[in-house]
Structure formats: C-alpha cells, structure tokens
Coordinates of C-alpha atoms in Angstrom, one line a residue:
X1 CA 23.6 -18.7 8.2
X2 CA 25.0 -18.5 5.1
X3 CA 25.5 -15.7 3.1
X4 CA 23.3 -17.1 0.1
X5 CA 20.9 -18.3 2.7
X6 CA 20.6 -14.5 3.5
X7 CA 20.3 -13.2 0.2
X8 CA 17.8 -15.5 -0.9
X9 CA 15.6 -15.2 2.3
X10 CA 15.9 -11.2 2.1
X11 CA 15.0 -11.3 -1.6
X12 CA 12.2 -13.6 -1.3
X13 CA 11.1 -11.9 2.3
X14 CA 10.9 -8.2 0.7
X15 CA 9.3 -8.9 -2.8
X16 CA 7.5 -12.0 -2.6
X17 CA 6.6 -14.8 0.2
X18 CA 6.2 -11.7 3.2
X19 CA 8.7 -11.4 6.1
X20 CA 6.6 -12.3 8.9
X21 CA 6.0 -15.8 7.5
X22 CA 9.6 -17.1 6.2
X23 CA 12.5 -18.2 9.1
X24 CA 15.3 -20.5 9.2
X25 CA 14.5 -23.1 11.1
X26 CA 16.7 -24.2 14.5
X27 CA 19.2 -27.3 14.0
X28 CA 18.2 -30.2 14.8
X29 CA 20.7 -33.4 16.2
X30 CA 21.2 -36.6 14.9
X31 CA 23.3 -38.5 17.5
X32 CA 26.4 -35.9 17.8
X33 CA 25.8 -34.4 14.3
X34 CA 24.0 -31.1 13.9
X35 CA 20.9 -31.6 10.6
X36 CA 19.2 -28.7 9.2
X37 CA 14.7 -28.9 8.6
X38 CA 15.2 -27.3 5.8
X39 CA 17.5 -24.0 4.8
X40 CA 14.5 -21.4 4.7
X41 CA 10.8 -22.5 6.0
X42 CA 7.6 -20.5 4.9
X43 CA 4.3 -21.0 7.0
X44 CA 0.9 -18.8 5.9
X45 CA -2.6 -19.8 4.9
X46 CA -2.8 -23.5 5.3
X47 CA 0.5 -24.0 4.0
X48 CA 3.9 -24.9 5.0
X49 CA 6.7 -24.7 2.5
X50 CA 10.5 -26.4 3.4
X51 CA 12.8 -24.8 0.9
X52 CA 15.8 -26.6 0.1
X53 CA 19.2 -24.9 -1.4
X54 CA 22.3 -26.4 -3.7
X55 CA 24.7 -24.8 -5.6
X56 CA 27.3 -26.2 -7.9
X57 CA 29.8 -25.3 -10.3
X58 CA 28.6 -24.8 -14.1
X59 CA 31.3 -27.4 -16.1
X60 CA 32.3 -27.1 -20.0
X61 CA 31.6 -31.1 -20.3
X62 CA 27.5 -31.0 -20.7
X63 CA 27.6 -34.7 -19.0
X64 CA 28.9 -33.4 -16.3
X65 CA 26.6 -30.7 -15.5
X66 CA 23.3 -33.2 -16.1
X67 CA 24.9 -35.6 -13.6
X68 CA 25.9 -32.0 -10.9
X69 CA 22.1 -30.9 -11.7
X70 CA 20.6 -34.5 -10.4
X71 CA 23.0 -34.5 -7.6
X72 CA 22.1 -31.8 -6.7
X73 CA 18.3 -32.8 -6.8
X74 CA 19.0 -35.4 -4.8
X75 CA 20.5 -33.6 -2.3
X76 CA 18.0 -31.6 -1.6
X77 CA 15.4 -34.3 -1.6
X78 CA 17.5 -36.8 0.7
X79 CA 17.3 -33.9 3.4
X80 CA 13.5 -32.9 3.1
X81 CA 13.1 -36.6 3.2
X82 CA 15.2 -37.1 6.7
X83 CA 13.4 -34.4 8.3
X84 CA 10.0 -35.4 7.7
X85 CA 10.8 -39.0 8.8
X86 CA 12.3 -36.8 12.4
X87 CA 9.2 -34.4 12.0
X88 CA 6.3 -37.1 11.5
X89 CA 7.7 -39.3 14.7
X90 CA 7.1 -36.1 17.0
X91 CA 10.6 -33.8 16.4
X92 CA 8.6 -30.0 16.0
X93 CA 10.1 -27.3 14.0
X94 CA 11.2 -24.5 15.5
X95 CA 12.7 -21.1 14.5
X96 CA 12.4 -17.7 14.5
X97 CA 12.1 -14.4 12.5
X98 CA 12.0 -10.3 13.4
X99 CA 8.2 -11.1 14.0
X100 CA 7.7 -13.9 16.2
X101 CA 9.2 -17.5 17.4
X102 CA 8.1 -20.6 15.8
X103 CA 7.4 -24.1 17.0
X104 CA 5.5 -26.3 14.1
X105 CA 4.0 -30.1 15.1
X106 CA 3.9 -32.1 11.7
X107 CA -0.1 -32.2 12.0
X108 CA -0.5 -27.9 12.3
X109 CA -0.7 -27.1 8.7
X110 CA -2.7 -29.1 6.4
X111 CA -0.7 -28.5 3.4
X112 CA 3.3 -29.6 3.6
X113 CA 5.3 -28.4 0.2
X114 CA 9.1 -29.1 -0.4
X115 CA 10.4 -26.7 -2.9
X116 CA 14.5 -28.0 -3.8
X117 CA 15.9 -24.9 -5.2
X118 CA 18.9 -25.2 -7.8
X119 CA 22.1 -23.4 -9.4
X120 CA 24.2 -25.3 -11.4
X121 CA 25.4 -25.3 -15.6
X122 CA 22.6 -27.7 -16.8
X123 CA 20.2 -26.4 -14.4
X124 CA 15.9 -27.9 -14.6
X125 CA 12.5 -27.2 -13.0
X126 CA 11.5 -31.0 -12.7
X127 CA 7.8 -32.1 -10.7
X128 CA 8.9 -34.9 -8.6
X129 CA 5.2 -36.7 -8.9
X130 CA 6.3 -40.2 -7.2
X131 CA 8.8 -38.3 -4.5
X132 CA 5.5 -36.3 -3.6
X133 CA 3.3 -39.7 -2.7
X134 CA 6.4 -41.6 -0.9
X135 CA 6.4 -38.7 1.1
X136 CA 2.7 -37.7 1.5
X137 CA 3.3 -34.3 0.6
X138 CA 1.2 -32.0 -1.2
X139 CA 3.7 -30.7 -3.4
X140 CA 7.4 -31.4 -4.1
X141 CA 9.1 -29.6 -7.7
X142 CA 12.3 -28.0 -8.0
X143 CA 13.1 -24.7 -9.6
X144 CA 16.2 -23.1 -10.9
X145 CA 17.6 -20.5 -8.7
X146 CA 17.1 -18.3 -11.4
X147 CA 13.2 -18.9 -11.7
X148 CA 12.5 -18.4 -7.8
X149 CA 14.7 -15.1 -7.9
X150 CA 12.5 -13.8 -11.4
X151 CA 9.1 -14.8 -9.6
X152 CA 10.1 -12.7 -6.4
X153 CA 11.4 -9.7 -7.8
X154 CA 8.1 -9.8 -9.9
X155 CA 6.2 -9.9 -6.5
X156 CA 4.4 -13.1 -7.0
X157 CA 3.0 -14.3 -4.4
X158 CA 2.9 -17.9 -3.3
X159 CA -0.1 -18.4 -5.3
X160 CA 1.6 -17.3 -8.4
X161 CA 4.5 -19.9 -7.3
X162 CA 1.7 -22.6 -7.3
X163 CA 0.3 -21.2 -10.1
X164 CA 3.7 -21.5 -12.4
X165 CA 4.5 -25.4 -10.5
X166 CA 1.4 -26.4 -12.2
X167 CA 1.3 -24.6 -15.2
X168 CA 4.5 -25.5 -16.4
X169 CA 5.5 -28.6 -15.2
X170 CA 2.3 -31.3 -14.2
X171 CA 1.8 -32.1 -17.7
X172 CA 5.4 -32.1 -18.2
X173 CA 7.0 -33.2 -15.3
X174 CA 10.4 -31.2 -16.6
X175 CA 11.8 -28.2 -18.6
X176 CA 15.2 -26.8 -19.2
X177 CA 16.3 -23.3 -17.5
X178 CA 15.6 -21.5 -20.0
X179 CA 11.9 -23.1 -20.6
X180 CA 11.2 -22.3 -17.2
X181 CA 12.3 -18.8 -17.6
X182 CA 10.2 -18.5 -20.8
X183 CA 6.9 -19.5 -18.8
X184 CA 7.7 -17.1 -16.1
X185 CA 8.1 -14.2 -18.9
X186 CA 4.6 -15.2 -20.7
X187 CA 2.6 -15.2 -16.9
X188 CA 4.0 -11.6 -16.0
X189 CA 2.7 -10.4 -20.0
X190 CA -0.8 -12.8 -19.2
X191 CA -1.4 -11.0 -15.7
X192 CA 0.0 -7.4 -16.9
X193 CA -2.6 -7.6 -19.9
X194 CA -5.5 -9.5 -17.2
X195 CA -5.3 -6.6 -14.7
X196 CA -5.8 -4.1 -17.0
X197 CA -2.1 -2.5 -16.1
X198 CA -0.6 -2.7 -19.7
X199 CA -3.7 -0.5 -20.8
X200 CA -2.2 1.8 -18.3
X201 CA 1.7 1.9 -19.2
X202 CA 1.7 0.4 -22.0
X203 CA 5.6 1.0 -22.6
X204 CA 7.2 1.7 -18.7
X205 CA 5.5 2.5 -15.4
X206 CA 5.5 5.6 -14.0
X207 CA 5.7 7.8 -10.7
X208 CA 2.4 6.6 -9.6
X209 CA 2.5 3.3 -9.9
X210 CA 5.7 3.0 -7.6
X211 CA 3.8 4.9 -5.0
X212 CA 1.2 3.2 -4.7
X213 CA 2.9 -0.5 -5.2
X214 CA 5.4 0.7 -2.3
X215 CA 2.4 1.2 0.0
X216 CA 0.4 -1.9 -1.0
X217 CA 3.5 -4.1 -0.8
X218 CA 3.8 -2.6 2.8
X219 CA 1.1 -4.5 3.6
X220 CA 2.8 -7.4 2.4
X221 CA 6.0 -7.1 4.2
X222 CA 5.0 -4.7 6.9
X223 CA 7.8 -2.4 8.4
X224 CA 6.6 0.4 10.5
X225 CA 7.9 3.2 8.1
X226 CA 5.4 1.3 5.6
X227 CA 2.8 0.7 7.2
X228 CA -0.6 2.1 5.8
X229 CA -2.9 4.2 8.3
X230 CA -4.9 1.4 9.8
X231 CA -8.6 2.0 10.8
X232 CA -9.6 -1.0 12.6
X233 CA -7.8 -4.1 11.8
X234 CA -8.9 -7.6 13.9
X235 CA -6.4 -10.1 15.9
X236 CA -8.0 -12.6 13.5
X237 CA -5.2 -14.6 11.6
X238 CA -7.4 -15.2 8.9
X239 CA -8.2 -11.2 8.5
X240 CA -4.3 -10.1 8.9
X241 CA -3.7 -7.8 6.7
X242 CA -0.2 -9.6 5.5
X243 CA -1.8 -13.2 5.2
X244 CA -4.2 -11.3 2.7
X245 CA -1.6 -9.9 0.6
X246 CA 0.2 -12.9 0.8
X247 CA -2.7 -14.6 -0.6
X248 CA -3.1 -12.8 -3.2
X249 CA -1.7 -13.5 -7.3
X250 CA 0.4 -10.7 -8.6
X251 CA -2.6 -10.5 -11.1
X252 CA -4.9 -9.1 -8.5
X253 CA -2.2 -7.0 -6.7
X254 CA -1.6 -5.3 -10.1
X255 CA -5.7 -4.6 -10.3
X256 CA -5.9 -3.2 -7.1
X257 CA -3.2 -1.2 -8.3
X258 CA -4.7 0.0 -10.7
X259 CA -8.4 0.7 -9.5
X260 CA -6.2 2.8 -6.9
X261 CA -4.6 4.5 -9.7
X262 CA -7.8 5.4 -11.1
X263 CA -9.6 6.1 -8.2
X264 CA -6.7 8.7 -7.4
X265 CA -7.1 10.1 -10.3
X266 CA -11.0 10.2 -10.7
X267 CA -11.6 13.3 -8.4
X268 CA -10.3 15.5 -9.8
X269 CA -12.3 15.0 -13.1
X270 CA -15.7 14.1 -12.0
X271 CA -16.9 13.8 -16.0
X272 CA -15.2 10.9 -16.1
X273 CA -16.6 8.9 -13.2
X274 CA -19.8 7.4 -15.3
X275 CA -17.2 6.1 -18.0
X276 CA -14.8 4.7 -15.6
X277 CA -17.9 2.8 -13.3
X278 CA -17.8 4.4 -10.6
X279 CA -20.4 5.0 -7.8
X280 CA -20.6 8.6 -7.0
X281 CA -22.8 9.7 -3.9
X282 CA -23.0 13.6 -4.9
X283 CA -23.8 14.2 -1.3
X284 CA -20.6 13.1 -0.3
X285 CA -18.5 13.5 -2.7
X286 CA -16.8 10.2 -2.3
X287 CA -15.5 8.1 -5.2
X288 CA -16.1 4.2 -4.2
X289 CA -14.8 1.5 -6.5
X290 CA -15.4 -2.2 -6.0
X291 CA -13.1 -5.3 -6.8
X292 CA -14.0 -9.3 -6.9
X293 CA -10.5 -10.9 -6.8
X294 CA -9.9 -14.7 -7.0
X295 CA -11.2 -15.1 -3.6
X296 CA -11.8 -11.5 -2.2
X297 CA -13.9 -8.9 -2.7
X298 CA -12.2 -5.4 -2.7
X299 CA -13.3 -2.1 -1.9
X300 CA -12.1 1.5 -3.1
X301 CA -13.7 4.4 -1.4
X302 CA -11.9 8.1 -1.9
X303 CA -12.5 11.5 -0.3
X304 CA -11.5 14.8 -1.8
X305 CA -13.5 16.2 1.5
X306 CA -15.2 13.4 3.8
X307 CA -13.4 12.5 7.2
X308 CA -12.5 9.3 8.1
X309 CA -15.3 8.2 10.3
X310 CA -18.1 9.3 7.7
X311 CA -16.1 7.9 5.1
X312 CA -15.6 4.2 6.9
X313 CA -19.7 4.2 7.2
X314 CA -19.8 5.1 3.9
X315 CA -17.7 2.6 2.6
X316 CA -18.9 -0.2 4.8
X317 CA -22.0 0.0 2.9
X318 CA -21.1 0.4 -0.2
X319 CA -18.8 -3.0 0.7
X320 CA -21.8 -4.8 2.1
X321 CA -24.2 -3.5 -1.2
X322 CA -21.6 -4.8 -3.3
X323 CA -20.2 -8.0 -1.7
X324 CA -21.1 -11.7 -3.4
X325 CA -22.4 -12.8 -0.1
X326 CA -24.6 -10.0 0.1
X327 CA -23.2 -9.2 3.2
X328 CA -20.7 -7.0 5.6
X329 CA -19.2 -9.2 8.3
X330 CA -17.3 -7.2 11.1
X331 CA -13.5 -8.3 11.2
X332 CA -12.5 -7.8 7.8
X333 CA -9.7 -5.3 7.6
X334 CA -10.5 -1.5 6.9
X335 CA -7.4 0.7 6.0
X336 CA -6.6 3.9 4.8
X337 CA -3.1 4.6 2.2
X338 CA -1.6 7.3 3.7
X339 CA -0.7 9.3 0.5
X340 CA -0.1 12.7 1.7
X341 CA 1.9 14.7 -0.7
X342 CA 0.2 17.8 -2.3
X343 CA -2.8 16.7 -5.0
X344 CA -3.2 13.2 -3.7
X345 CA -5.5 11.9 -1.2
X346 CA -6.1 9.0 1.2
X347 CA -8.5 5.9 -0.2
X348 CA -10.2 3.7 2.0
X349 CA -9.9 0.5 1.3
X350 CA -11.7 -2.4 3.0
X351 CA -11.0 -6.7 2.2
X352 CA -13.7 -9.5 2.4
X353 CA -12.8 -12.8 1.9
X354 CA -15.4 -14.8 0.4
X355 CA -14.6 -18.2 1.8
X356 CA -12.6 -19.0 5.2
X357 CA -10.0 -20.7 3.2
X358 CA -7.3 -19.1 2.0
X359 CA -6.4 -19.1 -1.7
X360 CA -3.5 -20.8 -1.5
X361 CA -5.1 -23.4 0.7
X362 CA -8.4 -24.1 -2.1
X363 CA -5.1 -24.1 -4.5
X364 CA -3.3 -26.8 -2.9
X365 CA -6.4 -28.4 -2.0
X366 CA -7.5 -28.3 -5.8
X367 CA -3.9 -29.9 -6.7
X368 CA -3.8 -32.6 -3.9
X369 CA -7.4 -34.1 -5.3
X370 CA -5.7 -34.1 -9.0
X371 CA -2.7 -35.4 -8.2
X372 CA -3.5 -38.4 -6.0
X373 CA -6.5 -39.3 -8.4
X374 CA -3.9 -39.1 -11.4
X375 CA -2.3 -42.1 -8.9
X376 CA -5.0 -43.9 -9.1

C-alpha cells in the first residue's frame, strides 16, 4: 500500500469513518494486469463508500493546474467506473482490516457512494450529478484532500460527510478549495453552537472535555485499552456499539458530550439539578439525563453511590419512561464510561434507536428520492 494510502486510511480510521469498517480492498486482474476496487473501501449502515485517491503537482501556470485538477477527476472516476462494470457482472469485493475479512456481492448494500478524493494547485469539490445516474449510484462528488482531512480530524462522521456533499455542492454542483473549506468551518461553528458545547468553552476546551471525547470516540474506533466497561451489549449489527457512533453527526456526539459533562458534574451540587433538568430519584441518588438525537434516543444515568445492577434497572426505566416509542426494547446497548480517577464517577449510558434504519441509510435514502426526481 502506499504510504499516502496509509496516512489517509489511519487519519480517517482514528477520527472519523471507524476502523472496523474501512479496508483496502484485494486486487483484482484484468487479463495479466493487476486493477485496484477502489484505494480505501468503507462499508457500515446501508452504505458502501469506494474512495478514490490522486495527487498532482501544484504548477505556476493556472491553466495548467484546471486541466491536472480534471485529470485528475477523471482518473478517479474512469476506475470507480471499471470496477463497478467488473463488480455488477458478479466480481465481489474482497479485503480485509484488524477486525474482520471482507467479501461484498454488488447487491449487499443498498446504498453504493464513490467519493474521488483530490490534491492538486487548482484543486475543487465538484457533484458529479450525470456520472451518478450513468452509473446508478447513490452518490458520486469529489472533495479536496484538504476537505476530507479537516472533516476527519473534526470527527465527523459519515453523516456529517453526507451532510457537507449536500449542503455545499447539490445546488451548486462546484466550489473552489477554499469555498469548500469555508463551508466546512461554518458547520463545525453551526453544530458547536447546536449542541450547546460553545455555551460550555466558549474560548478553548478543557481537561474534561478530552476525557470524556477519548472514551466516547472509543466507542467509535474501539481498541481494547479504549474500550468503555460494557454492561450487556447484543451480537446485533444494527445495536453495535461502533455502527451507532458511526451513525451519528458530530453535532450529536458533541451533545452527548456535553450532557456527560454535566451529568459529571451535577452530583456534586445537587441545587443545581432542578435548573439543569434533571430527574433526581432522592432514594437513589442517581442523576439520569435523557437525549433525542437525530435518530436515537440517549440516556445518562449517574451514581455517586448506586451499584451497577441497581443502577442498570434504574436506568432501563427511566430509558423506557422517556423513549419516543414509549418503549424499552431488550438489545439496545447498555454501557458504563469507565472514568475512575479521584472525584469522577462512572455514567450509565444506554442507546435506542428509533427506527431500524440507520441514519446514514434514511440520509442516502432521502438524497437518492431528490436526486433521481430532479432527473426527471
């Protein structure tokens, strides 16, 4: 593999798309010539993603650079376009990652996006609207190098990727670099003032909010000297802890950030539960919180003295009193963040999703109806 290859997969692996789901895919021969899928391949939630890689030179002659830039497009697209011709007539795709081996028929995942990825001098995020119906994609955009590695070290998630691919460039179609980069800078100052987190640290984070984004994140890109105390967590796919986090915008990973925050906090000055919302049985003791996210609901339960098993009954019912659906269905995850260190304490935390589709799959869903009935 090559070495940019690495840095981009590790970058986007750590901070962003989640390790367990992003591999470079196995070769692939075309009579006695090797072909590459795609240089990295991301598979979660409905979704498939073929990410495409080319780098050029930045030239002092401006013509020269627009004509590298849409060479360089082309490029990209010419080889997603050769691999789905090999992948729709039966070829599967097959790779492998730290986690698990891979071996992807065209017809597993219902949504197929190609995202061509950039560096050159008169580099352009561009929405290839007529490249995405030849091919019967969902999606196919290109975005400066620059723009995929400010996303990920933002920790957007795919949804936020979706999320900036629409915002930006549907109405569009194109922007310069440093349009593109704008866009990205207004999102992070939108969600930062959504969440509630700029109320918070206003000017810089702190201590506490690297703490508790390390564990969180954890459950993102799960190593085992990350990993969060789990209480009962199901085989389901659709209840993993990582396609969750994966699934959710950075807007919603900065709330829960913050209710945790909070929560934290809260015990040790009980005046200031009423004002802050929160549900305090006194005969417990316990501090519970609850979240609706985009397409979870979220629950917070802290314990200055209750023991785990208490504590998971507790919150279970305070999930299912609090739930949209009314409702506590058995195979959502339960976990606990093991903060340890003296003055803290460990919240519960238990995830419902609302619907059995995954975020980024109503997303993509949403996009597919607007985009082929903008075809006509």
């Amino acid at each position: 593999m090559q070495s940019e290859q690495e840095r981009i997969m590790k970058l986007i692996s750590e901070f962003s798309m989640g390790a367990p789901f992003i591999f470079v895919p196995y070769k692939w021969m075309k009579g006695n010539h090797p072909r590459e899928p795609a240089d990295l391949v991301w598979a979660c939630n409905g979704c498939i993603i073929l990410m495409y890689l080319q780098r050029t030179k930045s030239y002092k002659d401006l013509i020269k650079n627009t004509r590298k830039c849409h060479d360089a497009i082309e490029h990209n697209l010419r080889q997603a376009e050769g691999w789905l011709k090999e992948w729709k007539a039966g070829r599967t795709l097959e790779g492998q990652n730290s986690y698990s081996s891979f071996t992807i028929p065209y017809e597993k995942y219902k949504h197929i996006v190609i995202l061509s990825v950039i560096e050159c001098g008169d580099a352009m995020a561009k929405y290839h609207h007529s490249k995405t119906i030849k091919l019967g994609v969902t999606m196919c955009a290109t975005l400066p190098l620059s723009v995929v590695e400010r996303l990920a070290k933002l920790r957007a998630s795919i949804v936020d990727f979706i999320a900036i691919v629409h915002n930006t460039l549907f109405s569009v179609s194109e922007q310069a670099e440093i349009d593109a980069l704008a866009a990205v800078s207004v999102y992070q100052k939108q969600v930062w003032e959504l969440s509630g987190a700029l109320r918070i640290w206003p000017e810089r984070v702190d201590k506490r909010f690297f703490e508790i984004e390390h564990l969180l994140h954890g459950l993102r890109y799960p190593f085992p000297k990350m990993q969060p105390n789990i209480i009962n967590n199901y085989p389901d796919d659709a209840s993993d802890k990582a396609c969750i986090f994966n699934d959710i915008s950075l807007e919603d990973f900065l709330k829960i950030i913050v209710k945790s925050r909070i929560c934290i906090d809260a015990v040790k000055d009980w005046q200031s539960l009423l004002e802050l919302g929160f549900i305090l049985p006194s005969q417990h003791g316990v501090v519970c919180h609850h979240l609706h996210l985009q397409n979870y609901d979220f629950t917070l339960c802290a314990l200055p003295k209750v023991g785990p098993p208490e504590l998971t009954k507790i919150g279970i019912e305070y999930a299912k009193k609090n739930s949209r659906r009314g409702e506590y269905e058995p195979g959502i995850i339960i976990f606990y963040l093991g903060i340890v260190q003296p003055g803290f304490f460990t919240p519960l935390m238990i995830i419902q999703p609302r619907n059995r589709a995954s975020t980024t799959e109503m997303m993509l869903d949403a996009w597919y109806q607007q985009q082929y009935n903008a075809s006509g």
